[in-house]
mmCIF file with all atom_site columns, C-alpha atoms in Angstrom:
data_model
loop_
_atom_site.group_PDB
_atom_site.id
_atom_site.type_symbol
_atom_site.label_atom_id
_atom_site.label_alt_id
_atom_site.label_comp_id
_atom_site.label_asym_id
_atom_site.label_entity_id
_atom_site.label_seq_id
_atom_site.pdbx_PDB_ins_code
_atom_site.Cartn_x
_atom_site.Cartn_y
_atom_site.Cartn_z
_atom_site.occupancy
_atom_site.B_iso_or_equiv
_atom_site.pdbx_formal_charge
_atom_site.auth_seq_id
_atom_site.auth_comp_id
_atom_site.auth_asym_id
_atom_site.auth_atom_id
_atom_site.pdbx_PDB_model_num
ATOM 1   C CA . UNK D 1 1   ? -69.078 -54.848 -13.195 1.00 0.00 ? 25  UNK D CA 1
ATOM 2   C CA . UNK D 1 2   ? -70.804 -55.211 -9.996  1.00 0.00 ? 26  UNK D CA 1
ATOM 3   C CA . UNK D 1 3   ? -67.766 -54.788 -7.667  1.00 0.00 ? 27  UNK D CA 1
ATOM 4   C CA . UNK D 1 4   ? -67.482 -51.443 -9.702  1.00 0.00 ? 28  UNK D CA 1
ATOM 5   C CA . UNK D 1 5   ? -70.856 -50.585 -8.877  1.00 0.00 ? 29  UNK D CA 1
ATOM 6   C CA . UNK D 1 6   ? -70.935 -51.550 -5.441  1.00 0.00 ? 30  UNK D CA 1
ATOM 7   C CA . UNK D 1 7   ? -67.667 -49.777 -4.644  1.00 0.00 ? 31  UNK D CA 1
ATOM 8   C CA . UNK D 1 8   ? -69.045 -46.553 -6.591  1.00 0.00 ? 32  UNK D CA 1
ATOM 9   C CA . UNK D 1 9   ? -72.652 -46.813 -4.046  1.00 0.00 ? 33  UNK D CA 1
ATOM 10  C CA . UNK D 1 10  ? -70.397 -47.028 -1.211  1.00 0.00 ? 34  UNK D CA 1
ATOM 11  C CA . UNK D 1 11  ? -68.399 -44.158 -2.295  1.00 0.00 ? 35  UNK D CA 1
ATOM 12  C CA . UNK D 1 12  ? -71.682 -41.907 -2.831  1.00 0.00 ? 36  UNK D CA 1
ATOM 13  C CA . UNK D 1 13  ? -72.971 -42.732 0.620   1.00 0.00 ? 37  UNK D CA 1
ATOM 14  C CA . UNK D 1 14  ? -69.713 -41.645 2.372   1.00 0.00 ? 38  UNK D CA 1
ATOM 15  C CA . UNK D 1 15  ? -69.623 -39.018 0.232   1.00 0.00 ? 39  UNK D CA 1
ATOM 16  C CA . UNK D 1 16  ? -72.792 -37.384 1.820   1.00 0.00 ? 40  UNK D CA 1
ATOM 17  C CA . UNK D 1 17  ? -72.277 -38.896 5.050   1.00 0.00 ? 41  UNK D CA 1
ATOM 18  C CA . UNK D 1 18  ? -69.417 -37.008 5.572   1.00 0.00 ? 42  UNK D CA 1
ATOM 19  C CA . UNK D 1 19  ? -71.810 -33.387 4.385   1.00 0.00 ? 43  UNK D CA 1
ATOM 20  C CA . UNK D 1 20  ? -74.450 -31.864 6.421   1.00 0.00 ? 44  UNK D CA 1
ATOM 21  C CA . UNK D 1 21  ? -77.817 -30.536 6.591   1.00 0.00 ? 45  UNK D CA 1
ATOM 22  C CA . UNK D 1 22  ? -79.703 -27.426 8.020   1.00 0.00 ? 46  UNK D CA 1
ATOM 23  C CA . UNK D 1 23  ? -83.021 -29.319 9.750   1.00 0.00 ? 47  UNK D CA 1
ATOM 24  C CA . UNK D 1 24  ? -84.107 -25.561 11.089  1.00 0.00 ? 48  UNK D CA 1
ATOM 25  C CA . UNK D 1 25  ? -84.655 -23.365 9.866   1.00 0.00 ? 49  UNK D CA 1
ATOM 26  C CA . UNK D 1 26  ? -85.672 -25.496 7.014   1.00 0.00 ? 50  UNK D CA 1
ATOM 27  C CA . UNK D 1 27  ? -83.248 -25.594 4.318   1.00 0.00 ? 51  UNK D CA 1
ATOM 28  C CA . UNK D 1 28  ? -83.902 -23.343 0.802   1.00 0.00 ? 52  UNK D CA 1
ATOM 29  C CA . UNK D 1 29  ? -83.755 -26.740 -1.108  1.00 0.00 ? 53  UNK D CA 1
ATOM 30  C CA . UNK D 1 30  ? -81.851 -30.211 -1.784  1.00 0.00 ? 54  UNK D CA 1
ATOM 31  C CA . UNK D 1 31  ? -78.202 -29.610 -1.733  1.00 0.00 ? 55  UNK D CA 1
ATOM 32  C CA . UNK D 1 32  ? -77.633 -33.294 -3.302  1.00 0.00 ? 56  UNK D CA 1
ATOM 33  C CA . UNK D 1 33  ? -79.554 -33.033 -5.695  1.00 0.00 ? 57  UNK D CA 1
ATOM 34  C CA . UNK D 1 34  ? -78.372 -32.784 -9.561  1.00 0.00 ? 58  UNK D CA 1
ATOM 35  C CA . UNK D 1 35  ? -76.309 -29.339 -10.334 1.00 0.00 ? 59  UNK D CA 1
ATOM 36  C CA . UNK D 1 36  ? -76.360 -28.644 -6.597  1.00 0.00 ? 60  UNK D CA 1
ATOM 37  C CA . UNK D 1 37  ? -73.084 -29.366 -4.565  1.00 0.00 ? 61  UNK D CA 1
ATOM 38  C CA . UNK D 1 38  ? -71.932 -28.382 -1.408  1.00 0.00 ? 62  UNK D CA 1
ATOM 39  C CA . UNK D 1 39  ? -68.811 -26.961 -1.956  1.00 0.00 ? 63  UNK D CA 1
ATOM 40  C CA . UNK D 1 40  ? -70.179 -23.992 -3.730  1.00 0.00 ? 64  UNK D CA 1
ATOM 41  C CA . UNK D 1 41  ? -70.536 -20.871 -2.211  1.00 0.00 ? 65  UNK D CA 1
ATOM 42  C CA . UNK D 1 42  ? -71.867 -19.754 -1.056  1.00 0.00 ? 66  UNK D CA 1
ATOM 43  C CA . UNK D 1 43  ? -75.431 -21.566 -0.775  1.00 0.00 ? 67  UNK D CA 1
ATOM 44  C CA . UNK D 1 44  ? -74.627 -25.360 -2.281  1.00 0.00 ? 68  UNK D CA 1
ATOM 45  C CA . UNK D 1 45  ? -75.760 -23.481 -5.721  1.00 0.00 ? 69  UNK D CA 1
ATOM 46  C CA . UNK D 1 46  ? -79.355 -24.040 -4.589  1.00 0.00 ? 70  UNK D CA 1
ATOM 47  C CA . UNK D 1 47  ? -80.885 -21.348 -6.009  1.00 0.00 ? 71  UNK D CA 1
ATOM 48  C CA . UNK D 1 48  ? -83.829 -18.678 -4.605  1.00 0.00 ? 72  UNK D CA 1
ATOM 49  C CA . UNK D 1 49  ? -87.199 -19.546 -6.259  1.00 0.00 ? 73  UNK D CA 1
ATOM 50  C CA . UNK D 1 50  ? -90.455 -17.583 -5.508  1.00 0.00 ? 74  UNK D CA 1
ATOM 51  C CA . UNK D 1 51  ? -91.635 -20.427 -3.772  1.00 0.00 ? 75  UNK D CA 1
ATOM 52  C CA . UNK D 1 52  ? -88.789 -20.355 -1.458  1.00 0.00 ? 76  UNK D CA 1
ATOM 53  C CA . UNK D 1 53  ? -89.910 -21.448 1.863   1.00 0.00 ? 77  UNK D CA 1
ATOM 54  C CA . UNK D 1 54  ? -89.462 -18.884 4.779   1.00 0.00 ? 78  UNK D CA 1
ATOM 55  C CA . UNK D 1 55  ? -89.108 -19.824 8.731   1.00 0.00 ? 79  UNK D CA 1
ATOM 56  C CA . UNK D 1 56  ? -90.642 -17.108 10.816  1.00 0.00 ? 80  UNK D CA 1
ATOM 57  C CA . UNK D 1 57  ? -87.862 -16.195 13.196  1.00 0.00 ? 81  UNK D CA 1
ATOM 58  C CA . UNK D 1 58  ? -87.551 -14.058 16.251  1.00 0.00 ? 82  UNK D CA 1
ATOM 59  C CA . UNK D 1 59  ? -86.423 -10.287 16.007  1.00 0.00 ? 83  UNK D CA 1
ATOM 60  C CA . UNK D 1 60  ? -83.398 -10.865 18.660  1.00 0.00 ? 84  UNK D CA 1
ATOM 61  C CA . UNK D 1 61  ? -82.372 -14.446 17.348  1.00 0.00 ? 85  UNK D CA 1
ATOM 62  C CA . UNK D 1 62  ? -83.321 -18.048 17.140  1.00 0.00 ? 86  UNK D CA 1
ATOM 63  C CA . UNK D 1 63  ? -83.037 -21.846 16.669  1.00 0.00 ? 87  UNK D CA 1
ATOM 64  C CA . UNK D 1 64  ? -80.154 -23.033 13.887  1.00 0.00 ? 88  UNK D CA 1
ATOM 65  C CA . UNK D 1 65  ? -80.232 -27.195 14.077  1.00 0.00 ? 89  UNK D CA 1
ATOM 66  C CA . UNK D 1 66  ? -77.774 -29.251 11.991  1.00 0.00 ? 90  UNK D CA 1
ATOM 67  C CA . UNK D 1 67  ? -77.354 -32.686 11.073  1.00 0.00 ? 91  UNK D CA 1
ATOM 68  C CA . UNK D 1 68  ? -73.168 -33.349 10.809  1.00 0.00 ? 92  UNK D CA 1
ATOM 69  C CA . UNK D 1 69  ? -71.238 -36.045 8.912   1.00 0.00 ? 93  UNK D CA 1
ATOM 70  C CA . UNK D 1 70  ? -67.840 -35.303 10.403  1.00 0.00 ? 94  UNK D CA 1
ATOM 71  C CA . UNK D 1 71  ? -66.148 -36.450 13.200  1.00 0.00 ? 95  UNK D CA 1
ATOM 72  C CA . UNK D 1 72  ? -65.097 -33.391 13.670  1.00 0.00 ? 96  UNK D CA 1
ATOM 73  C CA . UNK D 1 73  ? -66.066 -29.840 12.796  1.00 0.00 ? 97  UNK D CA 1
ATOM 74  C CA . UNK D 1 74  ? -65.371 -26.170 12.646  1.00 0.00 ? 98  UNK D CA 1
ATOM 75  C CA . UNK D 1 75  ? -69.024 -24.121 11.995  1.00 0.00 ? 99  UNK D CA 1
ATOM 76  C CA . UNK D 1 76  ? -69.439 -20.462 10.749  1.00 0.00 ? 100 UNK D CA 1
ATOM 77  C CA . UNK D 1 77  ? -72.822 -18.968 11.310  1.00 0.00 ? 101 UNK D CA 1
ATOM 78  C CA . UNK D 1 78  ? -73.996 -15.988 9.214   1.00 0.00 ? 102 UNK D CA 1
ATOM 79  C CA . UNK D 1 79  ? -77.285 -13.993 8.442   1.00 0.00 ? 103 UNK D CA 1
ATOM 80  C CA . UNK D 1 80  ? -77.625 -11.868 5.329   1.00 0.00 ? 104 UNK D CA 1
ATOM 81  C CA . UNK D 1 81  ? -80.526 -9.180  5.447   1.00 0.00 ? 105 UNK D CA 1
ATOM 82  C CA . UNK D 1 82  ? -82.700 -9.227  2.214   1.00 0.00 ? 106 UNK D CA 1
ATOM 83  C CA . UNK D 1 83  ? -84.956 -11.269 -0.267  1.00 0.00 ? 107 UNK D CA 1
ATOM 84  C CA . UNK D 1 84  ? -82.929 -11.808 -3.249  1.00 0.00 ? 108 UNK D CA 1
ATOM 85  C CA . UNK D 1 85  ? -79.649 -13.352 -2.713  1.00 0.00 ? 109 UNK D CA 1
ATOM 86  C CA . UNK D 1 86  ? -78.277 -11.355 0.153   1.00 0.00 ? 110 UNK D CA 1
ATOM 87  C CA . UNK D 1 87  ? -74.696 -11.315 1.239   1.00 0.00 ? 111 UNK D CA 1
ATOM 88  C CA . UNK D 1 88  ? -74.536 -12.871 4.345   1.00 0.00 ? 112 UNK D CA 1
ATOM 89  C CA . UNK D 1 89  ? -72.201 -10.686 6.260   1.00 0.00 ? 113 UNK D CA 1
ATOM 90  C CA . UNK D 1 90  ? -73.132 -11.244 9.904   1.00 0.00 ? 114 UNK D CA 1
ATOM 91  C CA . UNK D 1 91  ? -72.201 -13.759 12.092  1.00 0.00 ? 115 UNK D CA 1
ATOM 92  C CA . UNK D 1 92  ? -74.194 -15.223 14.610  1.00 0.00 ? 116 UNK D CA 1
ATOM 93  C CA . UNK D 1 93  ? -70.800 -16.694 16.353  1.00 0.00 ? 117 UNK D CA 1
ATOM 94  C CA . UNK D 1 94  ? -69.259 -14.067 17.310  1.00 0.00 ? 118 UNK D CA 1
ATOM 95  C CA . UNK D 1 95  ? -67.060 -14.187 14.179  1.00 0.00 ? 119 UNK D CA 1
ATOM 96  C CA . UNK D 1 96  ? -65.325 -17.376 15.745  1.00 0.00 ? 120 UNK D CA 1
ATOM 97  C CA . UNK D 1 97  ? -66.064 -20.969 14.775  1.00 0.00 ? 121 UNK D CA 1
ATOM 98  C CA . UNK D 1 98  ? -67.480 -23.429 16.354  1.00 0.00 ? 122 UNK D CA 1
ATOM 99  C CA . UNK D 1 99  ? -65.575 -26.820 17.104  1.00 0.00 ? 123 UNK D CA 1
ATOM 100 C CA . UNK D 1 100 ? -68.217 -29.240 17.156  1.00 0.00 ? 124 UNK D CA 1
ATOM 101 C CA . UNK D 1 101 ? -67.096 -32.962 18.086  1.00 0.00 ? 125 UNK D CA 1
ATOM 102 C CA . UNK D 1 102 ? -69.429 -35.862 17.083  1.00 0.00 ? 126 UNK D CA 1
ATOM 103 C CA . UNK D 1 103 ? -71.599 -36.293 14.601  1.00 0.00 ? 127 UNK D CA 1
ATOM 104 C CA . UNK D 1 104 ? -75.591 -36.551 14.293  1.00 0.00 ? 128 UNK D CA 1
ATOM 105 C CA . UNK D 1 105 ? -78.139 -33.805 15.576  1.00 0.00 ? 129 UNK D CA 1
ATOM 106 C CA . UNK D 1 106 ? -76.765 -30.766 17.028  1.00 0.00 ? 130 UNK D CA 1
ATOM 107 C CA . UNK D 1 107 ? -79.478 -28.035 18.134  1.00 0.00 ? 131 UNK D CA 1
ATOM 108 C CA . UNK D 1 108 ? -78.576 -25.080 19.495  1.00 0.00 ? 132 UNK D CA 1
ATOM 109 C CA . UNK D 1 109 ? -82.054 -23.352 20.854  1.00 0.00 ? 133 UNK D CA 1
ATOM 110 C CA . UNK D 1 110 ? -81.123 -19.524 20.242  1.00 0.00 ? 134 UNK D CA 1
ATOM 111 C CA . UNK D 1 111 ? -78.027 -18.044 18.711  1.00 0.00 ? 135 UNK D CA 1
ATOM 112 C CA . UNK D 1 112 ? -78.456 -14.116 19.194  1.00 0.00 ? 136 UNK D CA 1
ATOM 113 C CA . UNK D 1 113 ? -78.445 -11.536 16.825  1.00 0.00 ? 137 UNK D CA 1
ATOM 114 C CA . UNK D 1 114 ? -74.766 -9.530  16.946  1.00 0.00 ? 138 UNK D CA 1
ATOM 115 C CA . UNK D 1 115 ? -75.195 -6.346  18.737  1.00 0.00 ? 139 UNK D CA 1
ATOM 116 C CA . UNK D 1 116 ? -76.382 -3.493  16.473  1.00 0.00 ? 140 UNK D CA 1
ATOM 117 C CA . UNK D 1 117 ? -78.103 -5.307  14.155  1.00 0.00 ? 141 UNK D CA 1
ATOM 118 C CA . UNK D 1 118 ? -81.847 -4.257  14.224  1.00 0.00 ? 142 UNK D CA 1
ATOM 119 C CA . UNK D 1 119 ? -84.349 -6.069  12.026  1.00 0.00 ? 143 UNK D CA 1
ATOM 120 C CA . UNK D 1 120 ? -88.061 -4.992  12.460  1.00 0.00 ? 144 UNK D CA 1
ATOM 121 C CA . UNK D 1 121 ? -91.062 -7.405  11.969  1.00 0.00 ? 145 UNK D CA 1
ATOM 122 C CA . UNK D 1 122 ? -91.655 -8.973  8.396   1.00 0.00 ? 146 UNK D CA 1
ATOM 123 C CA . UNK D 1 123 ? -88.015 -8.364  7.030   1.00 0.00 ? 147 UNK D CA 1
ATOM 124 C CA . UNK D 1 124 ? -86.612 -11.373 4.968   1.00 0.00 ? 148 UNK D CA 1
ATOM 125 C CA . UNK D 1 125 ? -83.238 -12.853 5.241   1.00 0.00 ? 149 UNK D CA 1
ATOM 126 C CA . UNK D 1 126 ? -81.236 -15.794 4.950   1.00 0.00 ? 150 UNK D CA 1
ATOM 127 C CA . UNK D 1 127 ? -78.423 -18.026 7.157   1.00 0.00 ? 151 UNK D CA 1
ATOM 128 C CA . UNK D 1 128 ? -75.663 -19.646 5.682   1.00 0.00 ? 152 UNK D CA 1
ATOM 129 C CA . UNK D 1 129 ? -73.631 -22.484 7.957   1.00 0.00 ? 153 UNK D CA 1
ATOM 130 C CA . UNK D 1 130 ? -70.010 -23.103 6.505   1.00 0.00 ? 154 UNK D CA 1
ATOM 131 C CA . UNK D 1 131 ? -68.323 -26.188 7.856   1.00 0.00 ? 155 UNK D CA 1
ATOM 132 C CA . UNK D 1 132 ? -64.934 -26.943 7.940   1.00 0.00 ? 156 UNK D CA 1
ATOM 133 C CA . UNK D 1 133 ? -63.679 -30.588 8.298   1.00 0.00 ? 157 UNK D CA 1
ATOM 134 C CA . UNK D 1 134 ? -60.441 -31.844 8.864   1.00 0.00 ? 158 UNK D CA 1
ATOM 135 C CA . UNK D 1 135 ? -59.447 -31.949 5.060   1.00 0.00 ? 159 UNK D CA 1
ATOM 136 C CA . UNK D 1 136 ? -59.758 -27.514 5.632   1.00 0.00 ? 160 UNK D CA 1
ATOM 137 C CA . UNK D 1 137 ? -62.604 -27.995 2.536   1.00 0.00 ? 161 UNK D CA 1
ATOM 138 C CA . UNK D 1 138 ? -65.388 -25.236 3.628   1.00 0.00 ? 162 UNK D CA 1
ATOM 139 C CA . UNK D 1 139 ? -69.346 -26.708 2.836   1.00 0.00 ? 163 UNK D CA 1
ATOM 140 C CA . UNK D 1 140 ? -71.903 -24.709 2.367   1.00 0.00 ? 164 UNK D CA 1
ATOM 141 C CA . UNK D 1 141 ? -75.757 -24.785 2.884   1.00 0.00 ? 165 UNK D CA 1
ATOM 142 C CA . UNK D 1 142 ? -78.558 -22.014 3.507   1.00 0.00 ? 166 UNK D CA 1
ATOM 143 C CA . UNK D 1 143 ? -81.939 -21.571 4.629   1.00 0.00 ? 167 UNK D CA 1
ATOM 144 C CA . UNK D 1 144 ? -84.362 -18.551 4.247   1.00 0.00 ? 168 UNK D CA 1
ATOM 145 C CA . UNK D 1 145 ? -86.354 -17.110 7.107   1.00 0.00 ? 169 UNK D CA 1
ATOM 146 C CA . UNK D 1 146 ? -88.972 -13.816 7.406   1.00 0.00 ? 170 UNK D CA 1
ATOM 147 C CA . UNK D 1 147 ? -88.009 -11.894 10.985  1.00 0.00 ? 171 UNK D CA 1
ATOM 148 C CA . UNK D 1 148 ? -91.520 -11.895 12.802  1.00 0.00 ? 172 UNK D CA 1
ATOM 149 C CA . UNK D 1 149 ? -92.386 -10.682 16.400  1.00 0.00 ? 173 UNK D CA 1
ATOM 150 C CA . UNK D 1 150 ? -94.945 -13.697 17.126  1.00 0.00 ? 174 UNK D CA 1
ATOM 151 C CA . UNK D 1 151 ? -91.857 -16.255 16.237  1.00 0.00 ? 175 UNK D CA 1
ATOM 152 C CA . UNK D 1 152 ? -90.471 -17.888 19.516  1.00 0.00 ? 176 UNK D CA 1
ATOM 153 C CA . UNK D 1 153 ? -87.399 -20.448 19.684  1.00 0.00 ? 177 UNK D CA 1
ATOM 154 C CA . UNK D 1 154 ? -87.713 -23.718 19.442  1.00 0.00 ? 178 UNK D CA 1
ATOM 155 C CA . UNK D 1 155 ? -88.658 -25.703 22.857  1.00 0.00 ? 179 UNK D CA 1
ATOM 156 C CA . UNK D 1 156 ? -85.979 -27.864 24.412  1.00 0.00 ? 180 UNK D CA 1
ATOM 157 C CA . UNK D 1 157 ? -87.951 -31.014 22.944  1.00 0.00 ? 181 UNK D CA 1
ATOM 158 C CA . UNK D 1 158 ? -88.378 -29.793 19.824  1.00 0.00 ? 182 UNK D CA 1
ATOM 159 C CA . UNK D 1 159 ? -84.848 -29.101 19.756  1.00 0.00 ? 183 UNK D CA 1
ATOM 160 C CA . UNK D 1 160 ? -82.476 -32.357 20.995  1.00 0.00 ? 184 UNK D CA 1
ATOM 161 C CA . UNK D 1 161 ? -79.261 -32.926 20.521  1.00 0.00 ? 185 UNK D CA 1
ATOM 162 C CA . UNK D 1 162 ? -77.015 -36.158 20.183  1.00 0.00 ? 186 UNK D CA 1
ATOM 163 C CA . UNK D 1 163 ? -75.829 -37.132 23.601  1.00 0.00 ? 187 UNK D CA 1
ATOM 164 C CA . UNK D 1 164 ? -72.458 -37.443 22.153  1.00 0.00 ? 188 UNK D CA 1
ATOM 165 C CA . UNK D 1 165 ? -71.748 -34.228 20.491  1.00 0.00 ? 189 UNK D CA 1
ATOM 166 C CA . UNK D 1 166 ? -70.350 -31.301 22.376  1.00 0.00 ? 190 UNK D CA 1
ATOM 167 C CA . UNK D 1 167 ? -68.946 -27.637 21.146  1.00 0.00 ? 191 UNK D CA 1
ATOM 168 C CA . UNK D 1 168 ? -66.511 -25.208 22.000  1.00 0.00 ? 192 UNK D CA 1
ATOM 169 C CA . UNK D 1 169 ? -66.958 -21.539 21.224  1.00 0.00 ? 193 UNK D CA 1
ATOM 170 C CA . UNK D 1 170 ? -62.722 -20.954 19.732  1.00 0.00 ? 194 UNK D CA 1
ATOM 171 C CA . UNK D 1 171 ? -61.433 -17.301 21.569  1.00 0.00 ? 195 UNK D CA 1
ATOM 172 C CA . UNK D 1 172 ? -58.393 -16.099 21.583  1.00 0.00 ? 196 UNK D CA 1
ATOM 173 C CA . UNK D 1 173 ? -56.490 -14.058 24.817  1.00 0.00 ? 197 UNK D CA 1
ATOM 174 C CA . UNK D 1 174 ? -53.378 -12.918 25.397  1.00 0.00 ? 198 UNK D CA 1
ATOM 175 C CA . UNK D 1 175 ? -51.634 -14.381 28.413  1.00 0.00 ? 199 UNK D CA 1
ATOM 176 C CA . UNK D 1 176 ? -48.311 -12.754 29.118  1.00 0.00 ? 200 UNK D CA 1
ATOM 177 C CA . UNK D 1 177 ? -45.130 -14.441 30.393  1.00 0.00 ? 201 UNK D CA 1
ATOM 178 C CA . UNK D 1 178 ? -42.298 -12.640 32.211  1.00 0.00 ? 202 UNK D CA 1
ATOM 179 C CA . UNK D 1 179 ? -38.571 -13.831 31.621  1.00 0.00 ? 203 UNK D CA 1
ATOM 180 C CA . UNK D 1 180 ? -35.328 -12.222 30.463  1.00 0.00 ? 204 UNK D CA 1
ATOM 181 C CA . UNK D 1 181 ? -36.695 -10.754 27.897  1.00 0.00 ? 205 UNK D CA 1
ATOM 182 C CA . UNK D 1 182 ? -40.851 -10.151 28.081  1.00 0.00 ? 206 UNK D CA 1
ATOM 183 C CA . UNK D 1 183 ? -42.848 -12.020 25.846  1.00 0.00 ? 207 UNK D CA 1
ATOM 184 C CA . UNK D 1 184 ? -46.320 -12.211 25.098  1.00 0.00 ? 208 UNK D CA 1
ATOM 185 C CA . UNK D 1 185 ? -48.192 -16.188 24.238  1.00 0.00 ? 209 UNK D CA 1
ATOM 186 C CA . UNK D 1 186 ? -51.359 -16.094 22.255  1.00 0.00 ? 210 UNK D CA 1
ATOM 187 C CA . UNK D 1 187 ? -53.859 -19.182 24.068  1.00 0.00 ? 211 UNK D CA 1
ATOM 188 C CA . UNK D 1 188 ? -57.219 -19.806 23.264  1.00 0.00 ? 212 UNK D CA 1
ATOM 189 C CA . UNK D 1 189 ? -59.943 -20.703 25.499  1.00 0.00 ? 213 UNK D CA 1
ATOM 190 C CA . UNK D 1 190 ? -63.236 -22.270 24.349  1.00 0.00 ? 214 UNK D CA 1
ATOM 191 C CA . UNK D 1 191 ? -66.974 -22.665 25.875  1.00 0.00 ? 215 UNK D CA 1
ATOM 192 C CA . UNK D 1 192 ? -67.997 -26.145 25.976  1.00 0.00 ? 216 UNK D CA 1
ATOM 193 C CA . UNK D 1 193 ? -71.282 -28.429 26.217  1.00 0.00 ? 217 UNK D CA 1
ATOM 194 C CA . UNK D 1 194 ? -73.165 -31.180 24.640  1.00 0.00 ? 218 UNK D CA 1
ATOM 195 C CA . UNK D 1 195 ? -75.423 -29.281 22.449  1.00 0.00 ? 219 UNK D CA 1
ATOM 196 C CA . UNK D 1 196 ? -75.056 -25.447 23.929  1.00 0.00 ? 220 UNK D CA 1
ATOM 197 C CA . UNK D 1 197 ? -72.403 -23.253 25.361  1.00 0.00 ? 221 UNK D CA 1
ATOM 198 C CA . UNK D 1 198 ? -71.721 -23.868 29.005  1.00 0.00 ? 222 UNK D CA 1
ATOM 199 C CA . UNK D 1 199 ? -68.587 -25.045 31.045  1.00 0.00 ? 223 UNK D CA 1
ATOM 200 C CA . UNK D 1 200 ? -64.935 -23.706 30.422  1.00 0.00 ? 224 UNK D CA 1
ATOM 201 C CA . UNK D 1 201 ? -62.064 -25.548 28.594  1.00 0.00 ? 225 UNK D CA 1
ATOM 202 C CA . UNK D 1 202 ? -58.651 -24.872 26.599  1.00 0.00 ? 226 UNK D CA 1
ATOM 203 C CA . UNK D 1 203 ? -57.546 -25.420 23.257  1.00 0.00 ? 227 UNK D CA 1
ATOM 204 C CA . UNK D 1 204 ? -53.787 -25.638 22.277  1.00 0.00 ? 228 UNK D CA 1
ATOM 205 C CA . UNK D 1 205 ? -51.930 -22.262 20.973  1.00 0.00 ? 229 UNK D CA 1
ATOM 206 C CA . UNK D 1 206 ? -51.862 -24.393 17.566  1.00 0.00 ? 230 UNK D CA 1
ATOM 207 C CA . UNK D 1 207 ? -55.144 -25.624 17.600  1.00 0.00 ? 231 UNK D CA 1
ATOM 208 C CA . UNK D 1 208 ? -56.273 -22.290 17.304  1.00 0.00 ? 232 UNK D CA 1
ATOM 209 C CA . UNK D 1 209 ? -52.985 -21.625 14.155  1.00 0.00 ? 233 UNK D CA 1
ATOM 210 C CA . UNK D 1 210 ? -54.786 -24.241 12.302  1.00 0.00 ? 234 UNK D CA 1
ATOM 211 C CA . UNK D 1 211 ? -58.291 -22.693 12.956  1.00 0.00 ? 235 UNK D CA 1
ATOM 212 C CA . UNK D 1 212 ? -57.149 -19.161 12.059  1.00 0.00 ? 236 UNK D CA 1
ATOM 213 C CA . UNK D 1 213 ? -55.883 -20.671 8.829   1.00 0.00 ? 237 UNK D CA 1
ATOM 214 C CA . UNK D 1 214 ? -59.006 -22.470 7.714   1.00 0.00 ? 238 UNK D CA 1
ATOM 215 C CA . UNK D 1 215 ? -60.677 -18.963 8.706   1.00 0.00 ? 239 UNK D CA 1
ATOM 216 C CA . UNK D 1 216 ? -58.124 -17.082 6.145   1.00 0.00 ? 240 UNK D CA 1
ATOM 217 C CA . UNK D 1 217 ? -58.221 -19.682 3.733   1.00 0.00 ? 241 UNK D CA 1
ATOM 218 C CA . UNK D 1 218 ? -62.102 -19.171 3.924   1.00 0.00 ? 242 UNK D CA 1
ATOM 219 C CA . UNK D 1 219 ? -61.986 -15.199 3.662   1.00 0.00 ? 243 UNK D CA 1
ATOM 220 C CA . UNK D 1 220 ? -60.103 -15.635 0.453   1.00 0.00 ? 244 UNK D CA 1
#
């Protein structure tokens, strides 16, 4: 009886040590808690309340921090536009994940609005962050935030990282090969620093075959 419950504890805690957390903007609501769950999309089945707390966020983009479980993890970005339940269609990365390696605090201190999106002063929306760890099972969690021209970003020490983690931004180009007979290789190249997007690095051709298929498998 109390192996049982000792093993089933342990299993709990790596259970949500292996999920994630939105620490800013802050998060609609308790994603472990009863009836809520992670996997559900597409906000953890945490639902909107009228006392859903709203982060005032710039007009051209802000902060997004995360607390990670995984080793290892792809990250999807989006912004819906709206107050009630709003289908968050944008991406804030470019429509590419993010390979994040490490776990702990990962802050990134402004991820831009994509270009043509225009949001004026006082408009409500809401971010959603998908991760993707290396079982391809997509997690979900959101947060609500009111667009406001007096919001700024958060300040580099109000927004560390863990020294350990780094990213990569996942693109793909087209490098082409000349032989008998002409062929064309897809690569992929990817940004990558410890907390931001900086220096330049490569990713195997099927790295990126088992990225596009967590991104299809995710679109479905």
């Amino acid at each position: 009886m109390f192996s049982a419950t000792i093993l089933s504890v342990l299993g709990s805690v790596a259970l949500v040590a292996g999920h994630f957390t939105i620490t800013y903007p802050e998060m609609r609501g308790d994603s472990f808690a009863t009836g809520a769950s992670q996997y559900i999309y597409p906000c953890a089945n945490v639902n909107q309340t009228a006392e859903t707390n709203r982060t005032e966020w710039p007009l051209t983009g802000g902060s997004i921090a995360l607390d990670l479980g995984h080793a290892w993890t792809y990250a999807f970005i989006n912004v819906g536009l709206g107050t009630d339940y709003p289908v968050t269609n944008y991406s804030l990365t470019n429509d590419r994940p993010l390979n994040i390696t490490g776990k702990g605090d990962l802050c990134m201190e402004k991820l831009d609005l994509p270009a043509g999106l225009t949001v004026t002063d006082g408009q409500n929306a809401t971010i959603q962050v998908v991760t993707v760890g290396e079982t391809g099972t997509a997690l979900y969690n959101c947060a609500d935030i009111i667009f406001k021209t007096s919001a700024t970003v958060l300040s580099s020490d109000d927004c560390p990282s863990n020294s350990n983690i780094t990213t990569a931004t996942v693109e793909e180009v087209s490098t082409n090969e000349t032989s008998s007979t002409n062929s064309t290789a897809d690569a992929t190249t990817t940004t990558t620093t410890s907390g931001a997007v900086g220096t330049t690095s490569s990713l195997a051709t099927a790295g990126f075959v088992g990225v596009a298929a967590v991104v299809i498998g995710w679109l479905l």
